[in-house]
JSON list of C-alpha atoms in Angstrom, two decimals:
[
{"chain": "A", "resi": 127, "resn": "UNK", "atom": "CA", "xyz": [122.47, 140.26, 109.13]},
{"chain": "A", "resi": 128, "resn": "UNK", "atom": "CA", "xyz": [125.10, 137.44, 110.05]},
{"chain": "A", "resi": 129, "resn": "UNK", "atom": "CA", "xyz": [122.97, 136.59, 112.68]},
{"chain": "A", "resi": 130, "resn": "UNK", "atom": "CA", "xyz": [119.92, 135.61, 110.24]},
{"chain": "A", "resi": 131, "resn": "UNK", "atom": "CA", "xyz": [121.89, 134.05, 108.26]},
{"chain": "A", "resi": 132, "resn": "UNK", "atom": "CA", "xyz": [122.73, 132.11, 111.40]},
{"chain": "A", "resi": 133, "resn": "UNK", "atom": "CA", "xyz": [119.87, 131.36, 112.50]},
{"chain": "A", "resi": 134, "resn": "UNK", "atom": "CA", "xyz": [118.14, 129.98, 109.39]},
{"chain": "A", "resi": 135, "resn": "UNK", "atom": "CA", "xyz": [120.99, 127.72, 109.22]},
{"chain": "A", "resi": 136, "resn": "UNK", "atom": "CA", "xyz": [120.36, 126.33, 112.72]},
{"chain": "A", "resi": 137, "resn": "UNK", "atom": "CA", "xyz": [116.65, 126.36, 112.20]},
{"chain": "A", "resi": 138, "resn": "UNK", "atom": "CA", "xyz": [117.06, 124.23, 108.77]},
{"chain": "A", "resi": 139, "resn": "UNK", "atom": "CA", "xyz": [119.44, 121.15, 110.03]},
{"chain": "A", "resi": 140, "resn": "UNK", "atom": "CA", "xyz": [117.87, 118.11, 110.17]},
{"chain": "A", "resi": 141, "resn": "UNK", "atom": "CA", "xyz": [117.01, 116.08, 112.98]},
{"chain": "A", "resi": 142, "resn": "UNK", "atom": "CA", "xyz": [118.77, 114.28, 115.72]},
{"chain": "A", "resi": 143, "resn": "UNK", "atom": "CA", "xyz": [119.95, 110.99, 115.31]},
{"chain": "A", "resi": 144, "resn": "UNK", "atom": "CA", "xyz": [117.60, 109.36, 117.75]},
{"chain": "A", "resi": 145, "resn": "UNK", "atom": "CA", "xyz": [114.67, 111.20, 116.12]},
{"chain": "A", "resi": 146, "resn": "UNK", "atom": "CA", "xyz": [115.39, 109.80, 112.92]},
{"chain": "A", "resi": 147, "resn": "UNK", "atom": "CA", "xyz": [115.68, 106.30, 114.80]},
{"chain": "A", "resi": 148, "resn": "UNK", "atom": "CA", "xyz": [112.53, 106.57, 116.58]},
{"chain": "A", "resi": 149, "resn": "UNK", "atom": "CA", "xyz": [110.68, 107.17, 113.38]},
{"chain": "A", "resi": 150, "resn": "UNK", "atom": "CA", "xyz": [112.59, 104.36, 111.42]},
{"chain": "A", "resi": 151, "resn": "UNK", "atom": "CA", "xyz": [110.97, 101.79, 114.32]},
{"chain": "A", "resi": 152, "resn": "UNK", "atom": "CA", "xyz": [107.72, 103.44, 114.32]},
{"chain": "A", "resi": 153, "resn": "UNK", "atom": "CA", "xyz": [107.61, 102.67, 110.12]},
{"chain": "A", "resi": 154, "resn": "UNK", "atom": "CA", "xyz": [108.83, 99.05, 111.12]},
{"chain": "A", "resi": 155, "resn": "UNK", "atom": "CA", "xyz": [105.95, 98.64, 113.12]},
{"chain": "A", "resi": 156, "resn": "UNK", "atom": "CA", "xyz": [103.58, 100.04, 110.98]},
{"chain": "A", "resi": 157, "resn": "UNK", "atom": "CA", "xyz": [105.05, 97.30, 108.54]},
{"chain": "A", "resi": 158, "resn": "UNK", "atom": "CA", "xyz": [105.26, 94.67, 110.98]},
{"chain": "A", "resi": 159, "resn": "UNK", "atom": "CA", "xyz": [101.25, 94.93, 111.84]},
{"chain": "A", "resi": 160, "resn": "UNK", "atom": "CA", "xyz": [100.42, 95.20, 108.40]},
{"chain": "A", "resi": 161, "resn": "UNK", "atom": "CA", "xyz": [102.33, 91.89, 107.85]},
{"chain": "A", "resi": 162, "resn": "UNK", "atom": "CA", "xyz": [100.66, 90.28, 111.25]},
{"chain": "A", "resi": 163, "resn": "UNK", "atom": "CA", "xyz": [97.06, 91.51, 110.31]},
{"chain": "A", "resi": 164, "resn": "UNK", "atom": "CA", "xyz": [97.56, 89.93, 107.10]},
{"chain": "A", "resi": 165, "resn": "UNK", "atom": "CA", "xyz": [98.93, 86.83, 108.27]},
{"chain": "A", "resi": 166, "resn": "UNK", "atom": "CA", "xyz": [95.60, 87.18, 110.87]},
{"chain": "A", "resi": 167, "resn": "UNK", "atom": "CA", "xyz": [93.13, 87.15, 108.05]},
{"chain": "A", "resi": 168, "resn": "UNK", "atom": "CA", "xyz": [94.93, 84.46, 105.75]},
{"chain": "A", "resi": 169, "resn": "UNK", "atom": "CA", "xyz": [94.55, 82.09, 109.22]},
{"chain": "A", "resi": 170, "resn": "UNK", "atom": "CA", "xyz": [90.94, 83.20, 108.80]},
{"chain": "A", "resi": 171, "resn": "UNK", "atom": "CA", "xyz": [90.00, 82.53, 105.86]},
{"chain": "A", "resi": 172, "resn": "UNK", "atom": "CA", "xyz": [91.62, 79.08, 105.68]},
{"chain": "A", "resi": 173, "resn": "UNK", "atom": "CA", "xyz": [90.19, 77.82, 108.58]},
{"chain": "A", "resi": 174, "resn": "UNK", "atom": "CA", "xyz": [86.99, 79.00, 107.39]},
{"chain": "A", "resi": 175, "resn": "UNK", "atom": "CA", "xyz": [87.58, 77.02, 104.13]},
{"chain": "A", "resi": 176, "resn": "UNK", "atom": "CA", "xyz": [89.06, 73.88, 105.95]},
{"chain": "A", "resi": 177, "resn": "UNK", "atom": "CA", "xyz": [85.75, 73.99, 107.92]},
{"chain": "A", "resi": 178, "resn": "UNK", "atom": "CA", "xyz": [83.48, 74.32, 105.42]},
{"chain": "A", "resi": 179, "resn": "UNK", "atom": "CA", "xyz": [82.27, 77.77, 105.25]},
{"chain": "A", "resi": 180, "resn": "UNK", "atom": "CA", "xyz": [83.29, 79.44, 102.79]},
{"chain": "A", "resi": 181, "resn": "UNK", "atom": "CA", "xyz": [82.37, 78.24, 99.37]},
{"chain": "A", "resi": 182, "resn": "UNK", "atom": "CA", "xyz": [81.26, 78.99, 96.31]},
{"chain": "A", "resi": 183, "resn": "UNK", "atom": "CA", "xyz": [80.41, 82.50, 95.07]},
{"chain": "A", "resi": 184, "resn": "UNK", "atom": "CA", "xyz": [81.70, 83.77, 98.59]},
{"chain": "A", "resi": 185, "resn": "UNK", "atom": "CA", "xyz": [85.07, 81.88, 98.32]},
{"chain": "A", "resi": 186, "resn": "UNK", "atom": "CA", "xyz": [85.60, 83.42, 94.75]},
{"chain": "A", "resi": 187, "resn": "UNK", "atom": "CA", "xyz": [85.09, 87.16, 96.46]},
{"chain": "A", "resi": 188, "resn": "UNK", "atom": "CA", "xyz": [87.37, 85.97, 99.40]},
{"chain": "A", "resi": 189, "resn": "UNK", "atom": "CA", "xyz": [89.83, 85.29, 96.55]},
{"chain": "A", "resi": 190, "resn": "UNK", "atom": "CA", "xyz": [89.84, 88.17, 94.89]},
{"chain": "A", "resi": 191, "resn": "UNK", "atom": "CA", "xyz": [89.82, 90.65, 98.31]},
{"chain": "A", "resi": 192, "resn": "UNK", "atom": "CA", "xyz": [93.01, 88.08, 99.33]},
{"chain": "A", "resi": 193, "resn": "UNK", "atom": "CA", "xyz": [94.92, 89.05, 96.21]},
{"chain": "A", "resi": 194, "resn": "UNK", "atom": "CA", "xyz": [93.95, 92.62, 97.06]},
{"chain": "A", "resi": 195, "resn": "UNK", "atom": "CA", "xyz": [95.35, 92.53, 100.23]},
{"chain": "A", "resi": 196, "resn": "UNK", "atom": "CA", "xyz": [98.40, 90.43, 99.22]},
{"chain": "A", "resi": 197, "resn": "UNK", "atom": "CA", "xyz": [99.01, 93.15, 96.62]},
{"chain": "A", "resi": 198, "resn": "UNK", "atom": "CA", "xyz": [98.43, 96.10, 99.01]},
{"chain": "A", "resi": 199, "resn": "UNK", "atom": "CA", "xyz": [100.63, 94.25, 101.61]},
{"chain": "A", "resi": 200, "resn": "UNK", "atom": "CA", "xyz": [103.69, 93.94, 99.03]},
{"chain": "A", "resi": 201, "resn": "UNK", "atom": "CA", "xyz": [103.31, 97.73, 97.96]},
{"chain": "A", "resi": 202, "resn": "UNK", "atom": "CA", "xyz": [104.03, 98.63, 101.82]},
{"chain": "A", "resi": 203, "resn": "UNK", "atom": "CA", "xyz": [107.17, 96.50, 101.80]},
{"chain": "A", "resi": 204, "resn": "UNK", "atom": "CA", "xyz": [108.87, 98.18, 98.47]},
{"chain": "A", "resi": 205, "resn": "UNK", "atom": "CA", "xyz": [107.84, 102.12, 99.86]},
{"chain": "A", "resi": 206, "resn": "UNK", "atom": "CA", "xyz": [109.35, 101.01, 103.45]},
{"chain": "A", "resi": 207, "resn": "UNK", "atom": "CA", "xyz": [112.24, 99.62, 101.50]},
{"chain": "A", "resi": 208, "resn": "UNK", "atom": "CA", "xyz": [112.33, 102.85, 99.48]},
{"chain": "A", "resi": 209, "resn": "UNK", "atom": "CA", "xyz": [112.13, 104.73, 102.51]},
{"chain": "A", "resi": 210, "resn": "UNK", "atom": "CA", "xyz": [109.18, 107.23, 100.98]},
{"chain": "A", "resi": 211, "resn": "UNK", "atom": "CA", "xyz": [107.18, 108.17, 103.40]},
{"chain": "A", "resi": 212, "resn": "UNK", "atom": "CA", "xyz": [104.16, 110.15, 101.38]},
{"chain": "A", "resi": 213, "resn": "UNK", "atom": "CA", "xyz": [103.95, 106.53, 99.32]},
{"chain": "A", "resi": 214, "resn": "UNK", "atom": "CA", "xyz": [104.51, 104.53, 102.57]},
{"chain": "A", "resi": 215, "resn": "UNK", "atom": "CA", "xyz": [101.70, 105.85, 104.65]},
{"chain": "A", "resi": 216, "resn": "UNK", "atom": "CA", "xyz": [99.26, 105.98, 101.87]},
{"chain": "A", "resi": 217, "resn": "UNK", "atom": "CA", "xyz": [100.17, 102.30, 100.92]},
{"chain": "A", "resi": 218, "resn": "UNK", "atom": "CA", "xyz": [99.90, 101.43, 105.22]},
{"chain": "A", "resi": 219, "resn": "UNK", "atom": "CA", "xyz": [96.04, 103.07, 104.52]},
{"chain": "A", "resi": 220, "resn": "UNK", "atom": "CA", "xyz": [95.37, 100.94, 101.62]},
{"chain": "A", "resi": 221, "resn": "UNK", "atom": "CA", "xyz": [97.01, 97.77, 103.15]},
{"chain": "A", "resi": 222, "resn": "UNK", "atom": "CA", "xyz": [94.66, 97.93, 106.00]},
{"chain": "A", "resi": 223, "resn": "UNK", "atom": "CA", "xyz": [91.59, 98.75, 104.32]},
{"chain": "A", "resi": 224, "resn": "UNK", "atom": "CA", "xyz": [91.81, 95.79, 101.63]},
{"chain": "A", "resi": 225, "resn": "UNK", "atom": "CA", "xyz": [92.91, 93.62, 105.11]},
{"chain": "A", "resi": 226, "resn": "UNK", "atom": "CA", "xyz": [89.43, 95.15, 107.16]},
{"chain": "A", "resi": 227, "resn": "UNK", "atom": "CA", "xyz": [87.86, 94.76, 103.52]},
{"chain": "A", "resi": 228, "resn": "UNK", "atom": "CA", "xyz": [88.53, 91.12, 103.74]},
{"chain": "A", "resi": 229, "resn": "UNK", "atom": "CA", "xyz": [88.51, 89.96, 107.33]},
{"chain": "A", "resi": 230, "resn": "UNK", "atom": "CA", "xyz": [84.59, 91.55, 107.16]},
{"chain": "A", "resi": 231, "resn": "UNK", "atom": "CA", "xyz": [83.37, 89.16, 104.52]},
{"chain": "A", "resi": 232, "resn": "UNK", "atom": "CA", "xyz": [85.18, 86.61, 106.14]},
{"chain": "A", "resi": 233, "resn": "UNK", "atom": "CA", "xyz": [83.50, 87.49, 109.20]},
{"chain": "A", "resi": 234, "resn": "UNK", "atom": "CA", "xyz": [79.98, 87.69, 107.43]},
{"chain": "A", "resi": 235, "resn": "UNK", "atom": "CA", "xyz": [80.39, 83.47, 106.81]},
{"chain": "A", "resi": 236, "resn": "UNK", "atom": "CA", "xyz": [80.08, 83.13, 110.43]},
{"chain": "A", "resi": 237, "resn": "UNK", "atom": "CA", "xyz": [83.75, 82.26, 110.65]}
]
């Protein structure tokens, strides 16, 4: 009986320093790409509009997919910062769809 009692013990402590640490820089770089994509698209779309491509009805829809991504973007910084990591990944998925989302119209200008 001592022996189970042993063994779940063992088999519930939690992990390893350096396991812990590799997964803390794996969520920084999750973060950190999120941040450059981000950044990527922004660069996009204002060249775009410096050049002369994106106006009008399309530039409103740009707008509005920007703040989307802006949004999704600061809702991965405050779960990193929370350390969740159910609302981190979830907001990582949403960060980089509303980026795709608008890097594709952006691309659809010809930009």
């Amino acid at each position: 009986m001592a022996c189970g009692v042993v063994t779940g013990a063992i088999n519930s402590l939690p992990a390893p320093p350096a396991a812990v640490a590799d997964s803390t820089v794996l969520d920084e770089q999750g973060a950190l790409a999120a941040e450059l994509a981000y950044k990527a698209a922004r660069v996009a779309v204002e060249t775009s509009v410096d050049a002369g491509l994106i106006k009008g009805a399309t530039a409103a829809k740009i707008a509005k997919l920007d703040q989307r991504a802006f949004t999704a973007l600061g809702v991965v910084r405050k779960a990193y910062a929370a350390g969740n990591a159910t609302s981190y990944a979830s907001a990582l998925v949403a960060a980089r769809a509303a980026i795709s989302d608008l890097l594709t119209l952006t691309g659809k200008t010809g930009a």
